[in-house]
Short mmCIF file of N, CA and C in Angstrom, two decimals:
data_model
loop_
_atom_site.label_atom_id
_atom_site.label_comp_id
_atom_site.label_asym_id
_atom_site.label_seq_id
_atom_site.Cartn_x
_atom_site.Cartn_y
_atom_site.Cartn_z
N UNK A 589 17.05 2.36 8.28
CA UNK A 589 15.75 1.91 7.84
C UNK A 589 14.66 2.39 8.78
N UNK A 590 15.02 2.60 10.04
CA UNK A 590 14.02 3.03 11.01
C UNK A 590 13.44 4.39 10.63
N UNK A 591 14.30 5.34 10.20
CA UNK A 591 13.78 6.67 9.87
C UNK A 591 12.86 6.61 8.66
N UNK A 592 13.14 5.74 7.70
CA UNK A 592 12.26 5.61 6.53
C UNK A 592 10.90 5.09 6.95
N UNK A 593 10.89 4.12 7.87
CA UNK A 593 9.62 3.56 8.33
C UNK A 593 8.81 4.62 9.06
N UNK A 594 9.48 5.41 9.90
CA UNK A 594 8.79 6.45 10.65
C UNK A 594 8.27 7.52 9.71
N UNK A 595 9.05 7.90 8.71
CA UNK A 595 8.62 8.91 7.74
C UNK A 595 7.38 8.45 6.99
N UNK A 596 7.39 7.20 6.53
CA UNK A 596 6.24 6.69 5.78
C UNK A 596 5.01 6.60 6.67
N UNK A 597 5.18 6.17 7.91
CA UNK A 597 4.04 6.08 8.82
C UNK A 597 3.48 7.47 9.09
N UNK A 598 4.35 8.47 9.28
CA UNK A 598 3.85 9.82 9.53
C UNK A 598 3.15 10.37 8.29
N UNK A 599 3.57 9.93 7.09
CA UNK A 599 2.88 10.39 5.89
C UNK A 599 1.51 9.75 5.75
N UNK A 600 1.26 8.63 6.44
CA UNK A 600 -0.07 8.03 6.47
C UNK A 600 -0.91 8.71 7.54
N UNK A 601 -0.31 9.06 8.64
CA UNK A 601 -1.08 9.70 9.72
C UNK A 601 -1.59 11.07 9.32
N UNK A 602 -0.80 11.81 8.53
CA UNK A 602 -1.22 13.14 8.11
C UNK A 602 -2.57 13.11 7.39
N UNK A 603 -2.76 12.24 6.36
CA UNK A 603 -4.08 12.18 5.73
C UNK A 603 -5.17 11.73 6.69
N UNK A 604 -4.81 10.88 7.65
CA UNK A 604 -5.79 10.41 8.62
C UNK A 604 -6.38 11.58 9.40
N UNK A 605 -5.51 12.46 9.90
CA UNK A 605 -5.98 13.61 10.66
C UNK A 605 -6.69 14.61 9.75
N UNK A 606 -6.25 14.73 8.52
CA UNK A 606 -6.91 15.62 7.57
C UNK A 606 -8.31 15.12 7.26
N UNK A 607 -8.46 13.81 7.06
CA UNK A 607 -9.77 13.22 6.77
C UNK A 607 -10.73 13.48 7.94
N UNK A 608 -10.25 13.29 9.15
CA UNK A 608 -11.09 13.52 10.32
C UNK A 608 -11.52 14.99 10.39
N UNK A 609 -10.60 15.90 10.14
CA UNK A 609 -10.92 17.34 10.18
C UNK A 609 -11.94 17.72 9.12
N UNK A 610 -11.73 17.21 7.90
CA UNK A 610 -12.68 17.50 6.81
C UNK A 610 -14.04 16.89 7.13
N UNK A 611 -14.04 15.69 7.67
CA UNK A 611 -15.29 15.02 8.04
C UNK A 611 -16.09 15.87 9.04
N UNK A 612 -15.42 16.38 10.06
CA UNK A 612 -16.09 17.19 11.07
C UNK A 612 -16.69 18.44 10.44
N UNK A 613 -15.94 19.09 9.56
CA UNK A 613 -16.44 20.30 8.89
C UNK A 613 -17.64 19.99 7.99
N UNK A 614 -17.53 18.91 7.20
CA UNK A 614 -18.61 18.59 6.27
C UNK A 614 -19.85 18.07 6.97
N UNK A 615 -19.70 17.41 8.10
CA UNK A 615 -20.86 16.91 8.84
C UNK A 615 -21.80 18.04 9.20
N UNK A 616 -21.23 19.16 9.49
CA UNK A 616 -22.02 20.32 9.92
C UNK A 616 -22.67 21.06 8.76
N UNK A 617 -22.11 20.89 7.53
CA UNK A 617 -22.59 21.74 6.45
C UNK A 617 -23.20 21.00 5.25
N UNK A 618 -22.96 19.71 5.11
CA UNK A 618 -23.48 19.00 3.93
C UNK A 618 -24.75 18.22 4.23
N UNK A 619 -25.58 18.14 3.22
CA UNK A 619 -26.73 17.26 3.29
C UNK A 619 -26.25 15.82 3.14
N UNK A 620 -26.96 14.82 3.69
CA UNK A 620 -26.49 13.43 3.62
C UNK A 620 -26.18 12.94 2.21
N UNK A 621 -26.94 13.30 1.22
CA UNK A 621 -26.69 12.87 -0.16
C UNK A 621 -25.39 13.44 -0.71
N UNK A 622 -25.13 14.69 -0.40
CA UNK A 622 -23.90 15.33 -0.86
C UNK A 622 -22.69 14.79 -0.11
N UNK A 623 -22.89 14.37 1.10
CA UNK A 623 -21.81 13.83 1.92
C UNK A 623 -21.21 12.60 1.24
N UNK A 624 -22.06 11.74 0.69
CA UNK A 624 -21.59 10.53 0.02
C UNK A 624 -20.79 10.88 -1.24
N UNK A 625 -21.14 11.95 -1.91
CA UNK A 625 -20.40 12.38 -3.10
C UNK A 625 -18.97 12.75 -2.71
N UNK A 626 -18.81 13.42 -1.59
CA UNK A 626 -17.48 13.86 -1.14
C UNK A 626 -16.63 12.69 -0.67
N UNK A 627 -17.20 11.80 0.14
CA UNK A 627 -16.43 10.73 0.77
C UNK A 627 -16.60 9.36 0.12
N UNK A 628 -17.36 9.25 -0.94
CA UNK A 628 -17.68 7.95 -1.53
C UNK A 628 -16.50 7.12 -1.99
N UNK A 629 -15.53 7.72 -2.65
CA UNK A 629 -14.40 6.96 -3.20
C UNK A 629 -13.08 7.30 -2.54
N UNK A 630 -13.11 7.82 -1.35
CA UNK A 630 -11.87 8.22 -0.70
C UNK A 630 -10.98 7.01 -0.38
N UNK A 631 -11.58 5.86 -0.12
CA UNK A 631 -10.79 4.66 0.14
C UNK A 631 -9.98 4.25 -1.08
N UNK A 632 -10.59 4.30 -2.25
CA UNK A 632 -9.88 3.98 -3.49
C UNK A 632 -8.73 4.96 -3.73
N UNK A 633 -9.01 6.22 -3.48
CA UNK A 633 -7.97 7.23 -3.66
C UNK A 633 -6.79 6.99 -2.72
N UNK A 634 -7.08 6.74 -1.45
CA UNK A 634 -6.00 6.51 -0.48
C UNK A 634 -5.22 5.24 -0.81
N UNK A 635 -5.90 4.20 -1.23
CA UNK A 635 -5.22 2.96 -1.62
C UNK A 635 -4.29 3.22 -2.81
N UNK A 636 -4.77 3.96 -3.78
CA UNK A 636 -3.97 4.32 -4.95
C UNK A 636 -2.72 5.08 -4.54
N UNK A 637 -2.87 6.07 -3.69
CA UNK A 637 -1.73 6.89 -3.25
C UNK A 637 -0.72 6.04 -2.47
N UNK A 638 -1.20 5.21 -1.56
CA UNK A 638 -0.30 4.38 -0.78
C UNK A 638 0.52 3.43 -1.66
N UNK A 639 -0.11 2.87 -2.66
CA UNK A 639 0.59 1.94 -3.56
C UNK A 639 1.58 2.70 -4.44
N UNK A 640 1.17 3.82 -4.98
CA UNK A 640 2.04 4.58 -5.88
C UNK A 640 3.21 5.24 -5.15
N UNK A 641 3.11 5.45 -3.85
CA UNK A 641 4.17 6.09 -3.09
C UNK A 641 5.22 5.12 -2.57
N UNK A 642 5.04 3.82 -2.75
CA UNK A 642 6.02 2.86 -2.25
C UNK A 642 7.44 3.13 -2.78
N UNK A 643 7.62 3.48 -4.06
CA UNK A 643 8.99 3.73 -4.53
C UNK A 643 9.70 4.88 -3.80
N UNK A 644 8.97 5.71 -3.10
CA UNK A 644 9.60 6.80 -2.34
C UNK A 644 10.31 6.30 -1.09
N UNK A 645 10.02 5.08 -0.67
CA UNK A 645 10.66 4.52 0.51
C UNK A 645 12.02 3.96 0.07
N UNK A 646 13.07 4.34 0.78
CA UNK A 646 14.42 3.90 0.42
C UNK A 646 14.75 2.52 0.96
N UNK A 647 14.39 2.26 2.21
CA UNK A 647 14.62 0.96 2.86
C UNK A 647 13.48 0.74 3.84
N UNK A 648 13.25 -0.53 4.16
CA UNK A 648 12.20 -0.85 5.12
C UNK A 648 12.62 -2.10 5.88
N UNK A 649 12.13 -2.21 7.10
CA UNK A 649 12.36 -3.42 7.88
C UNK A 649 11.01 -3.95 8.36
N UNK A 650 11.04 -5.06 9.08
CA UNK A 650 9.79 -5.68 9.54
C UNK A 650 8.96 -4.72 10.38
N UNK A 651 9.63 -3.95 11.23
CA UNK A 651 8.92 -3.00 12.08
C UNK A 651 8.23 -1.92 11.24
N UNK A 652 8.92 -1.46 10.20
CA UNK A 652 8.33 -0.46 9.32
C UNK A 652 7.10 -0.97 8.59
N UNK A 653 7.17 -2.22 8.12
CA UNK A 653 6.02 -2.82 7.44
C UNK A 653 4.86 -2.97 8.43
N UNK A 654 5.16 -3.41 9.65
CA UNK A 654 4.11 -3.55 10.66
C UNK A 654 3.46 -2.21 10.97
N UNK A 655 4.26 -1.16 11.08
CA UNK A 655 3.71 0.17 11.35
C UNK A 655 2.85 0.67 10.20
N UNK A 656 3.30 0.43 8.97
CA UNK A 656 2.50 0.84 7.82
C UNK A 656 1.16 0.13 7.81
N UNK A 657 1.19 -1.17 8.06
CA UNK A 657 -0.06 -1.94 8.06
C UNK A 657 -0.98 -1.46 9.17
N UNK A 658 -0.41 -1.13 10.33
CA UNK A 658 -1.23 -0.60 11.42
C UNK A 658 -1.84 0.75 11.05
N UNK A 659 -1.06 1.58 10.37
CA UNK A 659 -1.57 2.88 9.94
C UNK A 659 -2.67 2.73 8.90
N UNK A 660 -2.50 1.79 7.99
CA UNK A 660 -3.55 1.53 6.99
C UNK A 660 -4.81 1.03 7.70
N UNK A 661 -4.64 0.18 8.71
CA UNK A 661 -5.79 -0.30 9.48
C UNK A 661 -6.49 0.87 10.18
N UNK A 662 -5.72 1.82 10.71
CA UNK A 662 -6.31 3.00 11.35
C UNK A 662 -7.10 3.82 10.32
N UNK A 663 -6.56 3.94 9.11
CA UNK A 663 -7.31 4.63 8.05
C UNK A 663 -8.62 3.91 7.76
N UNK A 664 -8.57 2.57 7.72
CA UNK A 664 -9.79 1.79 7.48
C UNK A 664 -10.83 2.05 8.56
N UNK A 665 -10.40 2.06 9.80
CA UNK A 665 -11.34 2.28 10.90
C UNK A 665 -11.97 3.67 10.81
N UNK A 666 -11.16 4.64 10.47
CA UNK A 666 -11.68 6.00 10.32
C UNK A 666 -12.68 6.07 9.18
N UNK A 667 -12.36 5.45 8.05
CA UNK A 667 -13.27 5.48 6.91
C UNK A 667 -14.57 4.74 7.22
N UNK A 668 -14.49 3.68 8.02
CA UNK A 668 -15.72 2.96 8.38
C UNK A 668 -16.66 3.83 9.20
N UNK A 669 -16.09 4.74 9.99
CA UNK A 669 -16.95 5.60 10.80
C UNK A 669 -17.52 6.77 10.02
N UNK A 670 -16.83 7.19 8.95
CA UNK A 670 -17.31 8.37 8.23
C UNK A 670 -17.95 8.07 6.88
N UNK A 671 -17.84 6.83 6.40
CA UNK A 671 -18.48 6.49 5.13
C UNK A 671 -18.95 5.04 5.18
N UNK A 672 -19.34 4.52 4.06
CA UNK A 672 -19.83 3.14 4.03
C UNK A 672 -18.66 2.16 4.19
N UNK A 673 -18.89 1.01 4.79
CA UNK A 673 -17.81 0.04 5.05
C UNK A 673 -17.06 -0.42 3.80
N UNK A 674 -17.75 -0.52 2.67
CA UNK A 674 -17.07 -0.97 1.45
C UNK A 674 -15.97 0.00 1.02
N UNK A 675 -16.13 1.26 1.37
CA UNK A 675 -15.12 2.27 1.06
C UNK A 675 -13.83 1.95 1.80
N UNK A 676 -13.93 1.52 3.04
CA UNK A 676 -12.76 1.17 3.84
C UNK A 676 -12.14 -0.14 3.39
N UNK A 677 -12.98 -1.06 2.89
CA UNK A 677 -12.47 -2.36 2.47
C UNK A 677 -11.51 -2.26 1.29
N UNK A 678 -11.60 -1.20 0.52
CA UNK A 678 -10.70 -1.00 -0.61
C UNK A 678 -9.25 -0.90 -0.13
N UNK A 679 -9.06 -0.44 1.09
CA UNK A 679 -7.70 -0.33 1.64
C UNK A 679 -7.07 -1.69 1.92
N UNK A 680 -7.85 -2.77 1.86
CA UNK A 680 -7.28 -4.11 2.00
C UNK A 680 -6.25 -4.37 0.90
N UNK A 681 -6.46 -3.80 -0.26
CA UNK A 681 -5.52 -3.97 -1.37
C UNK A 681 -4.18 -3.32 -1.01
N UNK A 682 -4.21 -2.12 -0.43
CA UNK A 682 -2.97 -1.46 -0.02
C UNK A 682 -2.28 -2.25 1.09
N UNK A 683 -3.06 -2.79 2.00
CA UNK A 683 -2.50 -3.61 3.08
C UNK A 683 -1.81 -4.84 2.49
N UNK A 684 -2.48 -5.50 1.56
CA UNK A 684 -1.92 -6.68 0.91
C UNK A 684 -0.62 -6.32 0.19
N UNK A 685 -0.58 -5.16 -0.43
CA UNK A 685 0.60 -4.70 -1.16
C UNK A 685 1.79 -4.52 -0.20
N UNK A 686 1.56 -3.85 0.91
CA UNK A 686 2.64 -3.63 1.86
C UNK A 686 3.07 -4.92 2.55
N UNK A 687 2.16 -5.86 2.71
CA UNK A 687 2.53 -7.14 3.31
C UNK A 687 3.45 -7.96 2.41
N UNK A 688 3.48 -7.66 1.11
CA UNK A 688 4.43 -8.31 0.21
C UNK A 688 5.87 -8.05 0.63
N UNK A 689 6.09 -6.94 1.33
CA UNK A 689 7.44 -6.59 1.76
C UNK A 689 7.98 -7.55 2.82
N UNK A 690 7.12 -8.34 3.42
CA UNK A 690 7.55 -9.33 4.41
C UNK A 690 8.04 -10.62 3.76
N UNK A 691 7.88 -10.74 2.45
CA UNK A 691 8.23 -11.96 1.74
C UNK A 691 9.62 -11.87 1.10
N UNK A 692 10.14 -13.02 0.76
CA UNK A 692 11.36 -13.08 -0.05
C UNK A 692 10.94 -12.90 -1.52
N UNK A 693 11.86 -12.43 -2.37
CA UNK A 693 11.50 -12.21 -3.78
C UNK A 693 10.89 -13.44 -4.45
N UNK A 694 11.42 -14.61 -4.15
CA UNK A 694 10.89 -15.84 -4.76
C UNK A 694 9.44 -16.09 -4.32
N UNK A 695 9.13 -15.75 -3.07
CA UNK A 695 7.77 -15.92 -2.57
C UNK A 695 6.81 -14.95 -3.25
N UNK A 696 7.28 -13.75 -3.56
CA UNK A 696 6.45 -12.78 -4.29
C UNK A 696 6.10 -13.35 -5.66
N UNK A 697 7.10 -13.90 -6.34
CA UNK A 697 6.88 -14.47 -7.67
C UNK A 697 5.95 -15.68 -7.60
N UNK A 698 6.12 -16.53 -6.59
CA UNK A 698 5.23 -17.69 -6.41
C UNK A 698 3.80 -17.24 -6.18
N UNK A 699 3.64 -16.17 -5.42
CA UNK A 699 2.30 -15.63 -5.16
C UNK A 699 1.61 -15.17 -6.43
N UNK A 700 2.38 -14.59 -7.35
CA UNK A 700 1.81 -14.15 -8.62
C UNK A 700 1.33 -15.36 -9.42
N UNK A 701 2.15 -16.41 -9.44
CA UNK A 701 1.79 -17.62 -10.20
C UNK A 701 0.57 -18.28 -9.60
N UNK A 702 0.52 -18.38 -8.27
CA UNK A 702 -0.58 -19.08 -7.59
C UNK A 702 -1.87 -18.26 -7.59
N UNK A 703 -1.78 -16.99 -7.23
CA UNK A 703 -2.97 -16.16 -7.04
C UNK A 703 -3.32 -15.30 -8.24
N UNK A 704 -2.41 -15.20 -9.19
CA UNK A 704 -2.66 -14.32 -10.33
C UNK A 704 -2.14 -12.92 -10.06
N UNK A 705 -2.27 -12.09 -11.08
CA UNK A 705 -1.78 -10.72 -10.99
C UNK A 705 -2.79 -9.87 -10.22
N UNK A 706 -2.37 -9.36 -9.10
CA UNK A 706 -3.21 -8.46 -8.32
C UNK A 706 -2.79 -7.01 -8.59
N UNK A 707 -1.50 -6.82 -8.83
CA UNK A 707 -0.93 -5.49 -9.06
C UNK A 707 -0.29 -5.46 -10.44
N UNK A 708 0.13 -4.29 -10.85
CA UNK A 708 0.79 -4.16 -12.15
C UNK A 708 2.23 -4.65 -12.05
N UNK A 709 2.83 -4.86 -13.20
CA UNK A 709 4.23 -5.29 -13.24
C UNK A 709 5.13 -4.26 -12.56
N UNK A 710 4.88 -2.98 -12.80
CA UNK A 710 5.69 -1.92 -12.18
C UNK A 710 5.52 -1.91 -10.66
N UNK A 711 4.32 -2.18 -10.19
CA UNK A 711 4.09 -2.22 -8.73
C UNK A 711 4.82 -3.39 -8.10
N UNK A 712 4.80 -4.54 -8.74
CA UNK A 712 5.58 -5.67 -8.24
C UNK A 712 7.08 -5.37 -8.29
N UNK A 713 7.51 -4.72 -9.35
CA UNK A 713 8.92 -4.36 -9.47
C UNK A 713 9.33 -3.43 -8.33
N UNK A 714 8.48 -2.47 -7.98
CA UNK A 714 8.78 -1.57 -6.87
C UNK A 714 8.94 -2.34 -5.56
N UNK A 715 8.10 -3.34 -5.35
CA UNK A 715 8.20 -4.17 -4.14
C UNK A 715 9.52 -4.93 -4.15
N UNK A 716 9.84 -5.55 -5.28
CA UNK A 716 11.08 -6.33 -5.37
C UNK A 716 12.31 -5.43 -5.22
N UNK A 717 12.26 -4.22 -5.78
CA UNK A 717 13.37 -3.28 -5.63
C UNK A 717 13.57 -2.88 -4.17
N UNK A 718 12.46 -2.63 -3.47
CA UNK A 718 12.57 -2.24 -2.06
C UNK A 718 13.05 -3.40 -1.19
N UNK A 719 12.59 -4.60 -1.48
CA UNK A 719 13.07 -5.77 -0.74
C UNK A 719 14.58 -5.90 -0.93
N UNK A 720 15.05 -5.74 -2.14
CA UNK A 720 16.49 -5.83 -2.42
C UNK A 720 17.26 -4.72 -1.72
N UNK A 721 16.76 -3.50 -1.80
CA UNK A 721 17.45 -2.36 -1.18
C UNK A 721 17.51 -2.49 0.34
N UNK A 722 16.57 -3.20 0.91
CA UNK A 722 16.48 -3.33 2.37
C UNK A 722 17.30 -4.49 2.92
N UNK A 723 17.80 -5.35 2.05
CA UNK A 723 18.59 -6.49 2.53
C UNK A 723 19.99 -6.02 2.91
N UNK A 724 20.53 -6.65 3.97
CA UNK A 724 21.86 -6.27 4.43
C UNK A 724 22.94 -6.65 3.42
N UNK A 725 22.78 -7.79 2.76
CA UNK A 725 23.71 -8.21 1.71
C UNK A 725 22.95 -8.16 0.39
N UNK A 726 23.36 -7.24 -0.46
CA UNK A 726 22.67 -7.08 -1.73
C UNK A 726 23.45 -7.76 -2.85
N UNK A 727 22.72 -8.33 -3.78
CA UNK A 727 23.34 -8.98 -4.93
C UNK A 727 22.64 -8.49 -6.19
N UNK A 728 23.35 -7.67 -6.94
CA UNK A 728 22.76 -7.11 -8.16
C UNK A 728 22.41 -8.20 -9.16
N UNK A 729 23.26 -9.22 -9.24
CA UNK A 729 23.01 -10.31 -10.20
C UNK A 729 21.74 -11.08 -9.86
N UNK A 730 21.56 -11.42 -8.59
CA UNK A 730 20.36 -12.17 -8.21
C UNK A 730 19.11 -11.29 -8.34
N UNK A 731 19.26 -9.99 -8.07
CA UNK A 731 18.11 -9.09 -8.21
C UNK A 731 17.70 -8.98 -9.68
N UNK A 732 18.67 -8.88 -10.56
CA UNK A 732 18.36 -8.83 -12.00
C UNK A 732 17.68 -10.12 -12.45
N UNK A 733 18.11 -11.24 -11.89
CA UNK A 733 17.49 -12.53 -12.24
C UNK A 733 16.03 -12.57 -11.78
N UNK A 734 15.78 -12.04 -10.59
CA UNK A 734 14.41 -12.00 -10.07
C UNK A 734 13.55 -11.10 -10.94
N UNK A 735 14.08 -9.94 -11.34
CA UNK A 735 13.31 -9.03 -12.19
C UNK A 735 13.03 -9.66 -13.56
N UNK A 736 13.98 -10.43 -14.06
CA UNK A 736 13.76 -11.14 -15.32
C UNK A 736 12.65 -12.18 -15.16
N UNK A 737 12.66 -12.89 -14.02
CA UNK A 737 11.60 -13.87 -13.74
C UNK A 737 10.25 -13.18 -13.65
N UNK A 738 10.22 -11.98 -13.05
CA UNK A 738 8.96 -11.23 -12.94
C UNK A 738 8.40 -10.95 -14.33
N UNK A 739 9.23 -10.51 -15.24
CA UNK A 739 8.78 -10.23 -16.61
C UNK A 739 8.25 -11.51 -17.26
N UNK A 740 8.98 -12.60 -17.09
CA UNK A 740 8.56 -13.88 -17.66
C UNK A 740 7.22 -14.34 -17.09
N UNK A 741 7.08 -14.25 -15.77
CA UNK A 741 5.83 -14.66 -15.12
C UNK A 741 4.69 -13.79 -15.60
N UNK A 742 4.91 -12.50 -15.71
CA UNK A 742 3.85 -11.60 -16.14
C UNK A 742 3.39 -11.88 -17.56
N UNK A 743 4.33 -12.19 -18.43
CA UNK A 743 3.97 -12.43 -19.83
C UNK A 743 3.40 -13.83 -20.05
N UNK A 744 3.70 -14.77 -19.16
CA UNK A 744 3.09 -16.08 -19.25
C UNK A 744 1.63 -16.04 -18.83
N UNK A 745 1.29 -15.16 -17.91
CA UNK A 745 -0.08 -15.10 -17.37
C UNK A 745 -1.01 -14.20 -18.18
N UNK A 746 -0.56 -13.72 -19.32
CA UNK A 746 -1.39 -12.85 -20.14
C UNK A 746 -2.56 -13.56 -20.66
#
């Protein structure tokens, strides 16, 4: 699980350094109005990519989740320096998504009931699948039961 955590963290650091490099280049050549066009929605894009890439992770542990959250925080800090603060705040959604990995499957389902649907059914399923894959003792029957509960909870909240 350690190598998966390191791989995912390095995949977050790569865009971080790319963003900084692009920012330096554009600062020298773009007018302020055009600058906002280039960097205006980069936070939304990064949040989308981070959430959609979760299924690529095979296993994760607490340290891996902590590293991912730290890397997302570093992305937020970088975005705050190169664009408007609201652009960086969009990454809070990605942080919240990765923090779900610290919960037990039942807690994830309770969170949906209490707080409502924040993510899609497929995104929650990816979280539950990764939580199951990362457990030392896996139970296919209990995992299928949790996935069935997820479908039921999602359709009740429509």
